[in-house]
Amino acid sequence: MTGQAGESHRTTAFELFFDLVFVFAATRVTVLMAGEHNVHGLLQGLLLLALLWWTWEGYTWLGNQARADDGVVRGGMAVASAAVIVMALTIPEAWRDTPGGLDGPLVLVGAYVLVRATYLTVRSAVDGTVVETVAGGGEGARRRLGLSWATLLAVVPLLVAGALLGGWAQTVLFAGALAVDRAGTHLAARRGGLRVGDAARWSERHGLFVLLAIGESAVAAGVGVAGRAVSVPLLAGAVLGIAVAVCLWWLYFDVVAPAAEHRLVRALGVIRVKMVVEGYTYGHFPIVAGVIVTGLGVQGVLAHAGEGVALGGFHASVLYGGAALYLGGHVLFGGLMHGVLSLPRLLAIGALLAGLPAAIALPPLAALAGLTLVLVVLVTVETTRFAEQRRDLREA
């Protein structure tokens, strides 16, 4: 049996564990991108992040309809957690198999298909008990599930062919698989019947994912320089890296997250569903991707701190470009949730893109200090500008 998720059902400890597994897999993408060290590798990493993100979103919608710590849902998420760990271990070999052992790309594809198939199986299992009452009718739910299964079956050949071919062919086929998967999911969602229960839970769940991504990225940057002798440049880089992580946290959790939650709670019916789909399911991907890519840039700075050489095009691009992507996700999220664009954040994005050429030529610590300065100025401006709104949100 599976318990139905109530209107006031909040994130469970088991869901937090499940999210941590996914975030660990997402941060492992930095190992792949750092190893490739080029635009193609960055694109490959973003494709894997997208596959992980859409998969996690499916389980988040499932948790909106049935308790994740009960019955068949808990069992299915336990199986999915194990499969995601396998994905995480094989991500560095996703495009280039390491000689010896199993074929990395094929293992990755197999684990991904297992995660998706487990989700659809669990959805089928709860169809008769939860979906009929929550999603607005069993017949519509069965049609959506049928389309979702058909989409997965169409995606598998593309993924397998890509894993066998490798290189750019794999990149194109994986991108095609992602497009087919998204199109099928979109068509299934348009059949109607979707319902968002506790609105605050959606904000909480996505906020926890962002928080875990920021924390894991900071940890990954530190682990990446393990074994190096402790030095003043290394410690300075670590302090600046933590300052960047704090700024990323501040820019999301100080006002953005509570304001969006407040807006979502007041919305009803199809308007609430639209805001969740656009603002959280789609709008949060660039935010999470920006955290991961920025973490890769910080890791590159720490790896070369004190060497007296220029940061270089790749690490400067992911450091400044990742932060710009993160802020761009915030601008998109604000536009979708409130219908407004943040001028300070747009100006900060412009400053980062304008400063990128200088960051390429600057020493690593100087480039990281420049990013920190832009983020600290933005935090200061917004903390002052939204002081009254922050106070009202906290009182509410």
Tab-separated table of C-alpha atoms in Angstrom:
chain	number	residue	atom	x	y	z
A	1	MET	CA	0.000	0.000	0.000
A	2	THR	CA	1.045	3.583	-0.609
A	3	GLY	CA	0.005	6.578	1.456
A	4	GLN	CA	-1.400	9.613	-0.303
A	5	ALA	CA	0.539	12.863	0.012
A	6	GLY	CA	-1.532	15.394	1.950
A	7	GLU	CA	-1.890	19.125	1.478
A	8	SER	CA	0.555	19.778	4.350
A	9	HIS	CA	2.935	16.903	3.571
A	10	ARG	CA	6.513	18.214	3.679
A	11	THR	CA	9.824	16.786	2.493
A	12	THR	CA	10.709	13.541	4.264
A	13	ALA	CA	14.131	12.401	5.453
A	14	PHE	CA	14.104	9.687	2.781
A	15	GLU	CA	13.524	12.273	0.048
A	16	LEU	CA	16.430	14.306	1.395
A	17	PHE	CA	18.627	11.202	1.139
A	18	PHE	CA	17.347	10.608	-2.393
A	19	ASP	CA	18.132	14.206	-3.360
A	20	LEU	CA	21.641	13.909	-1.931
A	21	VAL	CA	22.314	10.895	-4.173
A	22	PHE	CA	21.217	12.856	-7.247
A	23	VAL	CA	23.276	15.905	-6.276
A	24	PHE	CA	26.326	13.680	-5.795
A	25	ALA	CA	25.839	12.365	-9.336
A	26	ALA	CA	25.452	15.935	-10.622
A	27	THR	CA	28.702	17.069	-9.014
A	28	ARG	CA	30.483	14.075	-10.545
A	29	VAL	CA	29.815	15.731	-13.892
A	30	THR	CA	32.560	18.214	-12.997
A	31	VAL	CA	35.065	15.338	-13.163
A	32	LEU	CA	34.027	14.691	-16.764
A	33	MET	CA	34.115	18.364	-17.783
A	34	ALA	CA	37.475	18.951	-16.080
A	35	GLY	CA	38.948	15.942	-17.851
A	36	GLU	CA	37.767	17.034	-21.306
A	37	HIS	CA	38.758	20.668	-20.709
A	38	ASN	CA	37.005	22.022	-23.826
A	39	VAL	CA	33.650	23.204	-25.200
A	40	HIS	CA	32.668	19.700	-26.280
A	41	GLY	CA	33.279	18.370	-22.785
A	42	LEU	CA	31.224	21.217	-21.309
A	43	LEU	CA	28.343	20.371	-23.652
A	44	GLN	CA	28.609	16.695	-22.713
A	45	GLY	CA	28.467	17.588	-19.041
A	46	LEU	CA	25.412	19.806	-19.486
A	47	LEU	CA	23.628	16.989	-21.350
A	48	LEU	CA	24.267	14.605	-18.461
A	49	LEU	CA	23.096	17.253	-15.983
A	50	ALA	CA	19.893	17.640	-17.993
A	51	LEU	CA	19.286	13.871	-17.983
A	52	LEU	CA	19.761	13.787	-14.204
A	53	TRP	CA	17.592	16.862	-13.625
A	54	TRP	CA	14.567	15.700	-15.631
A	55	THR	CA	14.787	12.287	-13.984
A	56	TRP	CA	14.849	13.849	-10.515
A	57	GLU	CA	11.882	16.065	-11.414
A	58	GLY	CA	9.837	12.980	-12.282
A	59	TYR	CA	10.342	11.563	-8.800
A	60	THR	CA	9.539	14.983	-7.322
A	61	TRP	CA	6.164	14.943	-9.081
A	62	LEU	CA	5.668	11.411	-7.806
A	63	GLY	CA	6.321	12.597	-4.248
A	64	ASN	CA	3.614	15.225	-4.780
A	65	GLN	CA	1.045	12.420	-5.179
A	66	ALA	CA	2.218	9.655	-2.845
A	67	ARG	CA	4.314	9.555	0.299
A	68	ALA	CA	7.932	8.838	-0.622
A	69	ASP	CA	8.693	7.090	2.677
A	70	ASP	CA	5.882	4.556	2.397
A	71	GLY	CA	5.145	1.334	0.511
A	72	VAL	CA	6.000	0.810	-3.130
A	73	VAL	CA	7.227	4.374	-3.606
A	74	ARG	CA	9.911	3.928	-0.966
A	75	GLY	CA	11.007	0.646	-2.536
A	76	GLY	CA	11.133	2.165	-6.009
A	77	MET	CA	13.137	5.166	-4.846
A	78	ALA	CA	15.591	2.840	-3.065
A	79	VAL	CA	16.165	0.983	-6.349
A	80	ALA	CA	16.520	4.306	-8.181
A	81	SER	CA	19.056	5.531	-5.601
A	82	ALA	CA	21.256	2.505	-6.249
A	83	ALA	CA	20.999	3.027	-10.013
A	84	VAL	CA	21.892	6.730	-9.681
A	85	ILE	CA	25.000	5.805	-7.681
A	86	VAL	CA	26.001	3.546	-10.583
A	87	MET	CA	25.434	6.473	-12.944
A	88	ALA	CA	27.582	8.698	-10.742
A	89	LEU	CA	30.468	6.231	-10.791
A	90	THR	CA	30.348	5.877	-14.581
A	91	ILE	CA	29.849	9.562	-15.470
A	92	PRO	CA	33.618	10.214	-15.915
A	93	GLU	CA	33.561	7.394	-18.510
A	94	ALA	CA	30.302	8.471	-20.125
A	95	TRP	CA	31.954	9.406	-23.438
A	96	ARG	CA	35.262	7.590	-23.277
A	97	ASP	CA	35.489	4.126	-21.733
A	98	THR	CA	38.499	3.368	-19.552
A	99	PRO	CA	40.229	0.158	-20.711
A	100	GLY	CA	39.498	-2.842	-18.520
A	101	GLY	CA	36.256	-3.649	-16.745
A	102	LEU	CA	32.760	-2.958	-18.038
A	103	ASP	CA	31.900	-0.614	-20.879
A	104	GLY	CA	31.336	2.720	-19.105
A	105	PRO	CA	28.931	4.384	-21.595
A	106	LEU	CA	26.718	1.297	-21.813
A	107	VAL	CA	26.632	0.896	-18.021
A	108	LEU	CA	25.598	4.552	-17.747
A	109	VAL	CA	22.780	4.058	-20.254
A	110	GLY	CA	21.607	0.890	-18.516
A	111	ALA	CA	21.507	2.614	-15.117
A	112	TYR	CA	19.633	5.597	-16.554
A	113	VAL	CA	17.028	3.383	-18.217
A	114	LEU	CA	16.581	1.492	-14.931
A	115	VAL	CA	15.952	4.759	-13.051
A	116	ARG	CA	13.351	5.868	-15.610
A	117	ALA	CA	11.691	2.449	-15.852
A	118	THR	CA	11.498	2.209	-12.057
A	119	TYR	CA	9.768	5.574	-11.933
A	120	LEU	CA	7.190	4.551	-14.534
A	121	THR	CA	6.633	1.211	-12.802
A	122	VAL	CA	5.986	2.922	-9.487
A	123	ARG	CA	3.662	5.396	-11.190
A	124	SER	CA	1.761	2.458	-12.660
A	125	ALA	CA	1.564	0.806	-9.250
A	126	VAL	CA	0.049	3.856	-7.550
A	127	ASP	CA	-2.295	4.577	-10.469
A	128	GLY	CA	-5.242	2.790	-8.933
A	129	THR	CA	-4.857	4.189	-5.405
A	130	VAL	CA	-3.469	7.708	-5.597
A	131	VAL	CA	-3.530	8.949	-9.177
A	132	GLU	CA	-7.279	8.509	-9.640
A	133	THR	CA	-8.064	10.814	-6.736
A	134	VAL	CA	-5.188	13.252	-7.053
A	135	ALA	CA	-4.506	13.516	-10.775
A	136	GLY	CA	-8.097	13.799	-11.855
A	137	GLY	CA	-9.100	10.378	-13.163
A	138	GLY	CA	-7.588	7.000	-13.797
A	139	GLU	CA	-8.221	6.938	-17.564
A	140	GLY	CA	-6.267	10.133	-18.197
A	141	ALA	CA	-3.480	8.933	-15.928
A	142	ARG	CA	-3.222	5.646	-17.810
A	143	ARG	CA	-2.980	7.485	-21.134
A	144	ARG	CA	-0.181	9.664	-19.762
A	145	LEU	CA	1.686	6.629	-18.470
A	146	GLY	CA	1.278	4.840	-21.797
A	147	LEU	CA	2.756	7.799	-23.638
A	148	SER	CA	5.598	7.985	-21.109
A	149	TRP	CA	6.436	4.294	-21.627
A	150	ALA	CA	6.374	4.781	-25.413
A	151	THR	CA	8.731	7.743	-25.052
A	152	LEU	CA	11.192	5.722	-22.962
A	153	LEU	CA	11.156	2.889	-25.521
A	154	ALA	CA	11.900	5.427	-28.264
A	155	VAL	CA	14.775	6.940	-26.274
A	156	VAL	CA	16.603	3.681	-25.459
A	157	PRO	CA	17.837	2.950	-29.035
A	158	LEU	CA	19.222	6.485	-29.336
A	159	LEU	CA	21.121	6.180	-26.064
A	160	VAL	CA	22.495	2.717	-26.859
A	161	ALA	CA	23.579	3.763	-30.356
A	162	GLY	CA	25.274	6.833	-28.941
A	163	ALA	CA	27.105	4.792	-26.304
A	164	LEU	CA	28.390	2.427	-29.000
A	165	LEU	CA	29.485	5.152	-31.446
A	166	GLY	CA	31.046	7.635	-29.003
A	167	GLY	CA	32.427	11.093	-29.824
A	168	TRP	CA	30.260	13.745	-31.449
A	169	ALA	CA	27.840	11.087	-32.700
A	170	GLN	CA	27.119	10.163	-29.081
A	171	THR	CA	26.639	13.827	-28.186
A	172	VAL	CA	24.133	14.335	-31.005
A	173	LEU	CA	22.243	11.119	-30.218
A	174	PHE	CA	22.119	11.865	-26.489
A	175	ALA	CA	20.808	15.359	-27.269
A	176	GLY	CA	18.199	13.795	-29.556
A	177	ALA	CA	17.193	11.356	-26.825
A	178	LEU	CA	16.795	14.224	-24.379
A	179	ALA	CA	14.653	16.141	-26.894
A	180	VAL	CA	12.413	13.106	-27.510
A	181	ASP	CA	12.076	12.506	-23.782
A	182	ARG	CA	11.122	16.126	-23.126
A	183	ALA	CA	8.650	16.182	-26.033
A	184	GLY	CA	6.954	12.998	-24.828
A	185	THR	CA	6.743	14.258	-21.262
A	186	HIS	CA	5.327	17.571	-22.467
A	187	LEU	CA	2.648	15.825	-24.516
A	188	ALA	CA	1.763	13.605	-21.557
A	189	ALA	CA	1.466	16.631	-19.270
A	190	ARG	CA	-0.787	18.441	-21.759
A	191	ARG	CA	-3.379	15.701	-21.385
A	192	GLY	CA	-4.356	17.504	-18.192
A	193	GLY	CA	-5.131	16.295	-14.721
A	194	LEU	CA	-1.897	17.473	-13.090
A	195	ARG	CA	-2.361	18.894	-9.627
A	196	VAL	CA	0.010	20.519	-7.148
A	197	GLY	CA	-0.807	19.744	-3.525
A	198	ASP	CA	1.189	21.592	-0.878
A	199	ALA	CA	2.750	24.538	-2.725
A	200	ALA	CA	5.259	25.231	0.040
A	201	ARG	CA	6.598	21.701	-0.368
A	202	TRP	CA	7.612	22.420	-3.972
A	203	SER	CA	9.614	25.445	-2.935
A	204	GLU	CA	11.163	23.508	-0.062
A	205	ARG	CA	12.136	20.504	-2.208
A	206	HIS	CA	13.805	22.566	-4.921
A	207	GLY	CA	15.440	24.811	-2.362
A	208	LEU	CA	16.981	21.772	-0.692
A	209	PHE	CA	18.328	20.582	-4.055
A	210	VAL	CA	19.926	23.983	-4.709
A	211	LEU	CA	21.367	24.014	-1.187
A	212	LEU	CA	22.838	20.525	-1.588
A	213	ALA	CA	24.294	21.476	-4.981
A	214	ILE	CA	26.025	24.544	-3.513
A	215	GLY	CA	27.409	22.533	-0.598
A	216	GLU	CA	28.510	19.570	-2.701
A	217	SER	CA	30.189	21.852	-5.262
A	218	ALA	CA	32.154	23.581	-2.506
A	219	VAL	CA	33.219	20.205	-1.094
A	220	ALA	CA	34.142	18.897	-4.547
A	221	ALA	CA	36.362	21.933	-5.140
A	222	GLY	CA	38.216	21.191	-1.902
A	223	VAL	CA	38.552	17.481	-2.619
A	224	GLY	CA	39.940	18.331	-6.049
A	225	VAL	CA	43.074	19.834	-4.487
A	226	ALA	CA	43.570	17.163	-1.825
A	227	GLY	CA	47.217	16.203	-1.525
A	228	ARG	CA	48.595	19.652	-2.356
A	229	ALA	CA	50.826	21.312	0.206
A	230	VAL	CA	49.041	23.915	2.306
A	231	SER	CA	50.091	27.394	1.208
A	232	VAL	CA	48.901	30.984	1.499
A	233	PRO	CA	47.559	31.063	-2.113
A	234	LEU	CA	45.691	27.793	-1.564
A	235	LEU	CA	44.108	29.057	1.664
A	236	ALA	CA	43.228	32.385	0.034
A	237	GLY	CA	41.582	30.543	-2.851
A	238	ALA	CA	39.622	28.371	-0.428
A	239	VAL	CA	38.350	31.438	1.461
A	240	LEU	CA	37.321	33.148	-1.790
A	241	GLY	CA	35.634	29.939	-2.954
A	242	ILE	CA	33.572	29.771	0.234
A	243	ALA	CA	32.704	33.454	-0.199
A	244	VAL	CA	31.357	32.663	-3.682
A	245	ALA	CA	29.323	29.740	-2.291
A	246	VAL	CA	27.858	31.978	0.446
A	247	CYS	CA	26.906	34.582	-2.149
A	248	LEU	CA	25.183	31.946	-4.300
A	249	TRP	CA	23.278	30.801	-1.215
A	250	TRP	CA	22.383	34.355	-0.230
A	251	LEU	CA	21.113	35.300	-3.692
A	252	TYR	CA	18.691	32.362	-3.691
A	253	PHE	CA	17.561	31.901	-0.108
A	254	ASP	CA	17.491	35.454	1.288
A	255	VAL	CA	14.515	36.743	-0.734
A	256	VAL	CA	14.083	34.795	-3.984
A	257	ALA	CA	13.023	31.453	-2.498
A	258	PRO	CA	10.586	32.783	0.157
A	259	ALA	CA	9.064	35.304	-2.290
A	260	ALA	CA	8.475	32.565	-4.876
A	261	GLU	CA	6.973	30.276	-2.238
A	262	HIS	CA	4.652	33.062	-1.085
A	263	ARG	CA	3.550	33.655	-4.693
A	264	LEU	CA	3.019	29.934	-5.321
A	265	VAL	CA	0.952	29.443	-2.170
A	266	ARG	CA	-1.439	32.187	-3.250
A	267	ALA	CA	-1.883	30.734	-6.753
A	268	LEU	CA	-4.615	28.174	-7.368
A	269	GLY	CA	-5.512	25.451	-9.861
A	270	VAL	CA	-3.987	25.527	-13.316
A	271	ILE	CA	-2.100	28.753	-12.520
A	272	ARG	CA	-0.236	26.979	-9.717
A	273	VAL	CA	0.543	24.002	-11.949
A	274	LYS	CA	1.821	26.349	-14.683
A	275	MET	CA	4.091	28.130	-12.199
A	276	VAL	CA	5.500	24.837	-10.903
A	277	VAL	CA	6.156	23.451	-14.387
A	278	GLU	CA	7.689	26.633	-15.787
A	279	GLY	CA	9.318	28.152	-12.712
A	280	TYR	CA	10.561	25.065	-10.889
A	281	THR	CA	10.721	22.144	-13.339
A	282	TYR	CA	12.216	24.214	-16.182
A	283	GLY	CA	13.349	27.451	-14.555
A	284	HIS	CA	15.514	25.799	-11.919
A	285	PHE	CA	17.704	23.821	-14.321
A	286	PRO	CA	19.951	26.797	-15.280
A	287	ILE	CA	20.211	27.675	-11.580
A	288	VAL	CA	21.463	24.197	-10.655
A	289	ALA	CA	23.648	23.949	-13.767
A	290	GLY	CA	25.140	27.352	-12.928
A	291	VAL	CA	26.093	26.136	-9.452
A	292	ILE	CA	27.810	23.026	-10.856
A	293	VAL	CA	29.699	24.901	-13.589
A	294	THR	CA	30.804	27.667	-11.195
A	295	GLY	CA	32.071	24.965	-8.818
A	296	LEU	CA	34.157	23.583	-11.672
A	297	GLY	CA	35.678	27.032	-12.171
A	298	VAL	CA	36.525	27.387	-8.473
A	299	GLN	CA	38.107	23.947	-8.549
A	300	GLY	CA	40.285	25.064	-11.462
A	301	VAL	CA	41.387	28.172	-9.559
A	302	LEU	CA	42.371	26.142	-6.494
A	303	ALA	CA	44.262	23.660	-8.646
A	304	HIS	CA	46.444	26.458	-10.067
A	305	ALA	CA	46.516	28.899	-7.144
A	306	GLY	CA	49.961	30.409	-6.584
A	307	GLU	CA	51.428	29.204	-9.897
A	308	GLY	CA	51.796	32.738	-11.275
A	309	VAL	CA	50.251	31.890	-14.639
A	310	ALA	CA	47.093	33.163	-16.312
A	311	LEU	CA	43.858	31.359	-15.455
A	312	GLY	CA	43.229	30.574	-19.129
A	313	GLY	CA	40.188	30.431	-21.354
A	314	PHE	CA	38.535	27.245	-20.104
A	315	HIS	CA	38.609	27.849	-16.354
A	316	ALA	CA	37.829	31.557	-16.713
A	317	SER	CA	34.864	30.755	-18.972
A	318	VAL	CA	33.338	28.194	-16.618
A	319	LEU	CA	34.012	30.385	-13.565
A	320	TYR	CA	32.441	33.579	-14.929
A	321	GLY	CA	30.085	31.840	-17.354
A	322	GLY	CA	28.787	29.505	-14.648
A	323	ALA	CA	28.000	32.437	-12.348
A	324	ALA	CA	26.324	34.258	-15.257
A	325	LEU	CA	24.256	31.144	-15.993
A	326	TYR	CA	23.248	30.963	-12.323
A	327	LEU	CA	22.133	34.598	-12.291
A	328	GLY	CA	20.428	34.142	-15.662
A	329	GLY	CA	18.433	31.279	-14.151
A	330	HIS	CA	17.378	33.641	-11.372
A	331	VAL	CA	16.255	36.250	-13.900
A	332	LEU	CA	14.248	33.588	-15.754
A	333	PHE	CA	12.750	32.250	-12.517
A	334	GLY	CA	11.742	35.734	-11.388
A	335	GLY	CA	10.156	36.456	-14.741
A	336	LEU	CA	8.145	33.229	-14.696
A	337	MET	CA	7.015	33.555	-11.072
A	338	HIS	CA	6.462	37.322	-10.744
A	339	GLY	CA	6.462	38.679	-14.296
A	340	VAL	CA	9.405	41.003	-13.589
A	341	LEU	CA	13.082	41.066	-14.543
A	342	SER	CA	15.781	41.873	-11.994
A	343	LEU	CA	17.830	44.827	-13.240
A	344	PRO	CA	20.655	44.369	-10.665
A	345	ARG	CA	21.114	40.754	-11.706
A	346	LEU	CA	21.064	41.637	-15.393
A	347	LEU	CA	23.751	44.244	-14.726
A	348	ALA	CA	25.783	41.677	-12.771
A	349	ILE	CA	25.555	39.264	-15.715
A	350	GLY	CA	26.771	42.038	-18.002
A	351	ALA	CA	29.676	42.783	-15.665
A	352	LEU	CA	30.721	39.120	-15.606
A	353	LEU	CA	30.604	38.758	-19.382
A	354	ALA	CA	32.472	42.047	-19.853
A	355	GLY	CA	35.112	40.973	-17.341
A	356	LEU	CA	35.664	37.548	-18.896
A	357	PRO	CA	38.503	38.609	-21.255
A	358	ALA	CA	40.378	40.115	-18.293
A	359	ALA	CA	39.759	36.995	-16.189
A	360	ILE	CA	41.364	34.846	-18.893
A	361	ALA	CA	44.604	36.830	-18.628
A	362	LEU	CA	44.571	37.343	-14.842
A	363	PRO	CA	46.224	35.035	-12.304
A	364	PRO	CA	43.732	32.489	-10.875
A	365	LEU	CA	43.301	34.157	-7.480
A	366	ALA	CA	42.780	37.587	-9.044
A	367	ALA	CA	40.100	36.221	-11.377
A	368	LEU	CA	38.323	34.525	-8.471
A	369	ALA	CA	38.554	37.739	-6.444
A	370	GLY	CA	36.924	39.609	-9.344
A	371	LEU	CA	33.982	37.182	-9.372
A	372	THR	CA	33.662	37.461	-5.596
A	373	LEU	CA	33.608	41.257	-5.824
A	374	VAL	CA	30.774	41.253	-8.394
A	375	LEU	CA	28.691	38.850	-6.285
A	376	VAL	CA	29.338	40.718	-3.017
A	377	VAL	CA	28.299	44.033	-4.614
A	378	LEU	CA	25.123	42.388	-5.949
A	379	VAL	CA	24.324	40.896	-2.536
A	380	THR	CA	24.886	44.264	-0.864
A	381	VAL	CA	22.652	46.117	-3.333
A	382	GLU	CA	19.818	43.608	-3.058
A	383	THR	CA	20.072	43.275	0.724
A	384	THR	CA	19.566	47.025	1.000
A	385	ARG	CA	16.955	47.251	-1.740
A	386	PHE	CA	14.741	44.419	-0.482
A	387	ALA	CA	15.107	44.948	3.270
A	388	GLU	CA	11.418	45.748	3.754
A	389	GLN	CA	10.241	42.899	1.522
A	390	ARG	CA	12.464	40.450	3.401
A	391	ARG	CA	11.005	41.617	6.704
A	392	ASP	CA	7.439	41.233	5.435
A	393	LEU	CA	8.122	37.723	4.101
A	394	ARG	CA	9.620	36.570	7.374
A	395	GLU	CA	6.739	37.999	9.369
A	396	ALA	CA	4.278	36.253	7.040
